[in-house]
Amino acid sequence: MISGAPVTLSLEASVLETLRGFYALWPYLILVAGILLVLVVDWFQSSAKSQRVSWIALLACLGSAVSLTKLWPTVLDRPVLLGWNALVFDPFSVFFSLFFLVATFIVITTSRTSKELAGRRMGEYYALLLTATLSAAFLAASQNLVLLYLSFETLSLSSYVLAGYAKDRREGVESSLKYVLFGAVASGIMLYGLSLLYGMVGSLELRDVAKMASQPSLSFLLVMVLLMAGFAFKMSAVPFHFWAPDVYQGAPTPVTAYLSVVSKAAGFAVFLRFAAPMLGVPLFSQAVEEMPKELLFAFLSLLWILATLTMTFGNLVALRQTDIKRLLAYSSIAHAGYMLAAIVAHNQAAYEAVVFYFVAYAIANLGLFFAAQVIHADKGTFDIAGFRGLVHDSPVLAASIAVLLWSLIGLPPSAGFMGKFFLFVALVKQGIASSIASFYYVLVLIALANSVISLYYYIGIIRQMAFYEPSTMLPVCRPTFTARFGLATAAALIVAIQLYWQPLTDLSRAATGSKTPVRAVASYGLVNSTPPRNLAVGDQQ
Amino acid sequence: MEGGLIAFWILAALIVASAGVAVFARSIVNAAYALFFSLFMTAGIYALLHADFLAVTQVVIYVGGILVLLLFGILLTNRSLEELITSSRRPYWVGSAIAGGIMAVLFGILVSTSWPEQSAQQLPATTAPLGVLLLQKYVVAFEFSSLTLLGALIGASYLVRRKERD
């Protein structure tokens, strides 16, 4: 029997309820229009000019992003619930929607110049890319388990096809198949967890999920373990990371960048929202359930172990990689580990830190995959040997890549440093407040040790670029002005965030529902960058 | 014992038995037929639980759709029925140990969890309420599923197309 018999409403009231808050759907309807338009217009293009439809996709992203920014003040004031409470548009979901759109915009621009995709029909490609973005946005906004699972599946389905889009390349098809098999298993396990959850709670609403905490710990833990399979698959966290290296390597490079940023962020966004009531973080309207101490500890231990395994495994295996895409795959696994580690802190500061970190991570990863694509276009290889002596080929390119790598290590001055700093601050703050301080401190130490390990392979690439002569076997890399400009912009952004991080901390603070900080009146220019106030990203709880 | 309970145990025994055949059968065609019985009996269990719509859906989708597709797949990929695809004889104890472990955990949960219960005396037909729910509470999910299907169709049509069209 269905829980909660259907509401008996008059037809009129029912229609009105369906249309309530409909205005918040505009950004997403623009995306849907973009998907359909791309498909239809593509039919009237010859194969050679199929790339033209990317303009429509770009416009759809832009239009959607613009209308989302218009929505931002509204949701900041008060979250919009719509579609019989199936979707919530609060700063959290709108921030992630915007994040996905910007990343997709960048991926589309890089797809336009990709040699791996050249000469193919691109209509389906862009349609699927937009579908995936829309699903990712819905995943971050869904309030019931049905929609959550459905958008999860749609995101996966489109990603499978995108990963194998170069269908005449053996590695591409192989990676796509691996992705499908892994994804099917992961989502099957998650679905089983969801069904158990429904059985225990008797409701599909996300806000009722925390009631699960009233169950004995064995049931609770099993459900969490099963659900983590799905979330970890999207985050590419251990033990559901096996697909990542192969898929990252086999997929066309723009798709790889997309998977490493949008797909991963979607996994984190949905997990952050799902776990918020249990972790005691009041993410906007969600009620916080006081969880029994031992249950919370069991859950945190599960995350603790996952985080440690994920970052250590990612970094150790990355040490031995010679293919840049594979290396970045393992590095992205490691970064998922750092962010999982921050979530163990289960406070507001952790949520803010993860949002901040994701922005820094996205800039670096999108930039590096684009750089790999640029180098591959000229040298025809994704091997690290392609980076050798790059500084002689194009100093701007080499310098930008170095900055982006520097940020991934997490050394100052870079956005990555600030991101890691805030992650650690969240953990340390929780450690100070907690009676089991070492639980958090040890995790910080493990993360620091991991950063040191990662230093080795990131610096290795910088060393190759700067201190070696270019291989005479490979052609010279001559990036176009646009490519150099794009990468230099990414590098500049990385440094700019280090110098002036206030806007981004404000944004991450607003996106996770902390009170927007009272801005100091800037009597002179330096006020905004006074360290003590800025450093405390998660001052208030 | 009342009639419903007897029917349940008979169905459950048949499901487990045919699932066992599906796992242990040497020939994949036999396994597929055994799966057919297992899925069909599951529909019976749904019917016993007054989930009439679910029971019909189970028959239509799993028995009518997926299994027929599976059989077609076997028949079309095998040149002749003589060279049957057989499952390899691996040591069973690893699988049995894992399956037993999972079963123990699930049983522990079954016993320890307090499941919300509902009296199963007079339950109304579920099809109409489900339809209403799909257009009320789950209307976003319902509409969104069209996007899921569109994505799947685009992807499938792209992947199976042999040549790039002009």
mmCIF file with all atom_site columns, N, CA and C in Angstrom, chain A residues 311 338 341-342 345 353 417-430 440 443-449 451:
data_model
loop_
_atom_site.group_PDB
_atom_site.id
_atom_site.type_symbol
_atom_site.label_atom_id
_atom_site.label_alt_id
_atom_site.label_comp_id
_atom_site.label_asym_id
_atom_site.label_entity_id
_atom_site.label_seq_id
_atom_site.pdbx_PDB_ins_code
_atom_site.Cartn_x
_atom_site.Cartn_y
_atom_site.Cartn_z
_atom_site.occupancy
_atom_site.B_iso_or_equiv
_atom_site.pdbx_formal_charge
_atom_site.auth_seq_id
_atom_site.auth_comp_id
_atom_site.auth_asym_id
_atom_site.auth_atom_id
_atom_site.pdbx_PDB_model_num
ATOM 1  N N  . MET A 1 311 ? 41.858 9.163  0.017  1.00 0.00 ? 311 MET A N  1
ATOM 2  C CA . MET A 1 311 ? 42.983 10.049 -0.300 1.00 0.00 ? 311 MET A CA 1
ATOM 3  C C  . MET A 1 311 ? 44.298 9.300  -0.363 1.00 0.00 ? 311 MET A C  1
ATOM 4  N N  . TYR A 1 338 ? 39.951 14.291 0.410  1.00 0.00 ? 338 TYR A N  1
ATOM 5  C CA . TYR A 1 338 ? 40.112 15.472 1.276  1.00 0.00 ? 338 TYR A CA 1
ATOM 6  C C  . TYR A 1 338 ? 38.747 16.037 1.646  1.00 0.00 ? 338 TYR A C  1
ATOM 7  N N  . ALA A 1 341 ? 36.972 14.014 4.085  1.00 0.00 ? 341 ALA A N  1
ATOM 8  C CA . ALA A 1 341 ? 37.570 14.220 5.403  1.00 0.00 ? 341 ALA A CA 1
ATOM 9  C C  . ALA A 1 341 ? 36.948 15.429 6.087  1.00 0.00 ? 341 ALA A C  1
ATOM 10 N N  . ALA A 1 342 ? 36.730 16.500 5.296  1.00 0.00 ? 342 ALA A N  1
ATOM 11 C CA . ALA A 1 342 ? 36.137 17.696 5.899  1.00 0.00 ? 342 ALA A CA 1
ATOM 12 C C  . ALA A 1 342 ? 34.728 17.406 6.382  1.00 0.00 ? 342 ALA A C  1
ATOM 13 N N  . ALA A 1 345 ? 34.019 16.459 9.889  1.00 0.00 ? 345 ALA A N  1
ATOM 14 C CA . ALA A 1 345 ? 33.917 17.506 10.916 1.00 0.00 ? 345 ALA A CA 1
ATOM 15 C C  . ALA A 1 345 ? 32.466 17.837 11.232 1.00 0.00 ? 345 ALA A C  1
ATOM 16 N N  . ALA A 1 353 ? 33.596 24.902 3.712  1.00 0.00 ? 353 ALA A N  1
ATOM 17 C CA . ALA A 1 353 ? 34.914 24.585 3.189  1.00 0.00 ? 353 ALA A CA 1
ATOM 18 C C  . ALA A 1 353 ? 34.805 23.720 1.935  1.00 0.00 ? 353 ALA A C  1
ATOM 19 N N  . PHE A 1 417 ? 45.343 26.204 -1.794 1.00 0.00 ? 417 PHE A N  1
ATOM 20 C CA . PHE A 1 417 ? 45.845 26.338 -0.424 1.00 0.00 ? 417 PHE A CA 1
ATOM 21 C C  . PHE A 1 417 ? 44.729 26.802 0.508  1.00 0.00 ? 417 PHE A C  1
ATOM 22 N N  . MET A 1 418 ? 44.011 27.858 0.068  1.00 0.00 ? 418 MET A N  1
ATOM 23 C CA . MET A 1 418 ? 42.924 28.361 0.911  1.00 0.00 ? 418 MET A CA 1
ATOM 24 C C  . MET A 1 418 ? 41.881 27.273 1.132  1.00 0.00 ? 418 MET A C  1
ATOM 25 N N  . GLY A 1 419 ? 41.564 26.531 0.062  1.00 0.00 ? 419 GLY A N  1
ATOM 26 C CA . GLY A 1 419 ? 40.574 25.459 0.176  1.00 0.00 ? 419 GLY A CA 1
ATOM 27 C C  . GLY A 1 419 ? 40.985 24.448 1.222  1.00 0.00 ? 419 GLY A C  1
ATOM 28 N N  . LYS A 1 420 ? 42.224 23.984 1.121  1.00 0.00 ? 420 LYS A N  1
ATOM 29 C CA . LYS A 1 420 ? 42.698 22.986 2.086  1.00 0.00 ? 420 LYS A CA 1
ATOM 30 C C  . LYS A 1 420 ? 42.744 23.567 3.483  1.00 0.00 ? 420 LYS A C  1
ATOM 31 N N  . PHE A 1 421 ? 43.168 24.821 3.540  1.00 0.00 ? 421 PHE A N  1
ATOM 32 C CA . PHE A 1 421 ? 43.243 25.479 4.840  1.00 0.00 ? 421 PHE A CA 1
ATOM 33 C C  . PHE A 1 421 ? 41.876 25.461 5.526  1.00 0.00 ? 421 PHE A C  1
ATOM 34 N N  . PHE A 1 422 ? 40.836 25.813 4.780  1.00 0.00 ? 422 PHE A N  1
ATOM 35 C CA . PHE A 1 422 ? 39.501 25.849 5.378  1.00 0.00 ? 422 PHE A CA 1
ATOM 36 C C  . PHE A 1 422 ? 39.029 24.446 5.750  1.00 0.00 ? 422 PHE A C  1
ATOM 37 N N  . LEU A 1 423 ? 39.385 23.457 4.934  1.00 0.00 ? 423 LEU A N  1
ATOM 38 C CA . LEU A 1 423 ? 39.030 22.070 5.280  1.00 0.00 ? 423 LEU A CA 1
ATOM 39 C C  . LEU A 1 423 ? 39.624 21.706 6.635  1.00 0.00 ? 423 LEU A C  1
ATOM 40 N N  . PHE A 1 424 ? 40.902 22.042 6.795  1.00 0.00 ? 424 PHE A N  1
ATOM 41 C CA . PHE A 1 424 ? 41.586 21.664 8.036  1.00 0.00 ? 424 PHE A CA 1
ATOM 42 C C  . PHE A 1 424 ? 41.040 22.462 9.213  1.00 0.00 ? 424 PHE A C  1
ATOM 43 N N  . VAL A 1 425 ? 40.742 23.744 8.956  1.00 0.00 ? 425 VAL A N  1
ATOM 44 C CA . VAL A 1 425 ? 40.186 24.575 10.028 1.00 0.00 ? 425 VAL A CA 1
ATOM 45 C C  . VAL A 1 425 ? 38.893 23.954 10.550 1.00 0.00 ? 425 VAL A C  1
ATOM 46 N N  . ALA A 1 426 ? 38.049 23.480 9.610  1.00 0.00 ? 426 ALA A N  1
ATOM 47 C CA . ALA A 1 426 ? 36.787 22.875 10.027 1.00 0.00 ? 426 ALA A CA 1
ATOM 48 C C  . ALA A 1 426 ? 37.045 21.685 10.942 1.00 0.00 ? 426 ALA A C  1
ATOM 49 N N  . LEU A 1 427 ? 38.015 20.849 10.551 1.00 0.00 ? 427 LEU A N  1
ATOM 50 C CA . LEU A 1 427 ? 38.314 19.656 11.345 1.00 0.00 ? 427 LEU A CA 1
ATOM 51 C C  . LEU A 1 427 ? 38.887 20.035 12.704 1.00 0.00 ? 427 LEU A C  1
ATOM 52 N N  . VAL A 1 428 ? 39.806 20.996 12.706 1.00 0.00 ? 428 VAL A N  1
ATOM 53 C CA . VAL A 1 428 ? 40.448 21.380 13.970 1.00 0.00 ? 428 VAL A CA 1
ATOM 54 C C  . VAL A 1 428 ? 39.428 21.997 14.913 1.00 0.00 ? 428 VAL A C  1
ATOM 55 N N  . LYS A 1 429 ? 38.547 22.844 14.349 1.00 0.00 ? 429 LYS A N  1
ATOM 56 C CA . LYS A 1 429 ? 37.512 23.453 15.198 1.00 0.00 ? 429 LYS A CA 1
ATOM 57 C C  . LYS A 1 429 ? 36.667 22.384 15.871 1.00 0.00 ? 429 LYS A C  1
ATOM 58 N N  . GLN A 1 430 ? 36.291 21.361 15.082 1.00 0.00 ? 430 GLN A N  1
ATOM 59 C CA . GLN A 1 430 ? 35.487 20.306 15.644 1.00 0.00 ? 430 GLN A CA 1
ATOM 60 C C  . GLN A 1 430 ? 36.274 19.542 16.707 1.00 0.00 ? 430 GLN A C  1
ATOM 61 N N  . TYR A 1 440 ? 39.660 13.738 15.143 1.00 0.00 ? 440 TYR A N  1
ATOM 62 C CA . TYR A 1 440 ? 39.728 14.735 14.073 1.00 0.00 ? 440 TYR A CA 1
ATOM 63 C C  . TYR A 1 440 ? 41.178 15.109 13.745 1.00 0.00 ? 440 TYR A C  1
ATOM 64 N N  . LEU A 1 443 ? 42.959 12.730 11.475 1.00 0.00 ? 443 LEU A N  1
ATOM 65 C CA . LEU A 1 443 ? 42.514 12.868 10.096 1.00 0.00 ? 443 LEU A CA 1
ATOM 66 C C  . LEU A 1 443 ? 43.233 14.048 9.421  1.00 0.00 ? 443 LEU A C  1
ATOM 67 N N  . VAL A 1 444 ? 43.403 15.139 10.173 1.00 0.00 ? 444 VAL A N  1
ATOM 68 C CA . VAL A 1 444 ? 44.135 16.288 9.623  1.00 0.00 ? 444 VAL A CA 1
ATOM 69 C C  . VAL A 1 444 ? 45.560 15.871 9.283  1.00 0.00 ? 444 VAL A C  1
ATOM 70 N N  . LEU A 1 445 ? 46.172 15.115 10.191 1.00 0.00 ? 445 LEU A N  1
ATOM 71 C CA . LEU A 1 445 ? 47.551 14.688 9.950  1.00 0.00 ? 445 LEU A CA 1
ATOM 72 C C  . LEU A 1 445 ? 47.644 13.795 8.726  1.00 0.00 ? 445 LEU A C  1
ATOM 73 N N  . ILE A 1 446 ? 46.668 12.878 8.589  1.00 0.00 ? 446 ILE A N  1
ATOM 74 C CA . ILE A 1 446 ? 46.680 11.994 7.422  1.00 0.00 ? 446 ILE A CA 1
ATOM 75 C C  . ILE A 1 446 ? 46.535 12.814 6.140  1.00 0.00 ? 446 ILE A C  1
ATOM 76 N N  . ALA A 1 447 ? 45.643 13.798 6.169  1.00 0.00 ? 447 ALA A N  1
ATOM 77 C CA . ALA A 1 447 ? 45.438 14.633 4.985  1.00 0.00 ? 447 ALA A CA 1
ATOM 78 C C  . ALA A 1 447 ? 46.710 15.420 4.668  1.00 0.00 ? 447 ALA A C  1
ATOM 79 N N  . LEU A 1 448 ? 47.380 15.917 5.717  1.00 0.00 ? 448 LEU A N  1
ATOM 80 C CA . LEU A 1 448 ? 48.626 16.662 5.485  1.00 0.00 ? 448 LEU A CA 1
ATOM 81 C C  . LEU A 1 448 ? 49.689 15.753 4.878  1.00 0.00 ? 448 LEU A C  1
ATOM 82 N N  . ALA A 1 449 ? 49.805 14.548 5.445  1.00 0.00 ? 449 ALA A N  1
ATOM 83 C CA . ALA A 1 449 ? 50.780 13.604 4.910  1.00 0.00 ? 449 ALA A CA 1
ATOM 84 C C  . ALA A 1 449 ? 50.482 13.322 3.450  1.00 0.00 ? 449 ALA A C  1
ATOM 85 N N  . SER A 1 451 ? 49.026 15.322 1.338  1.00 0.00 ? 451 SER A N  1
ATOM 86 C CA . SER A 1 451 ? 49.399 16.471 0.522  1.00 0.00 ? 451 SER A CA 1
ATOM 87 C C  . SER A 1 451 ? 50.885 16.408 0.189  1.00 0.00 ? 451 SER A C  1
#
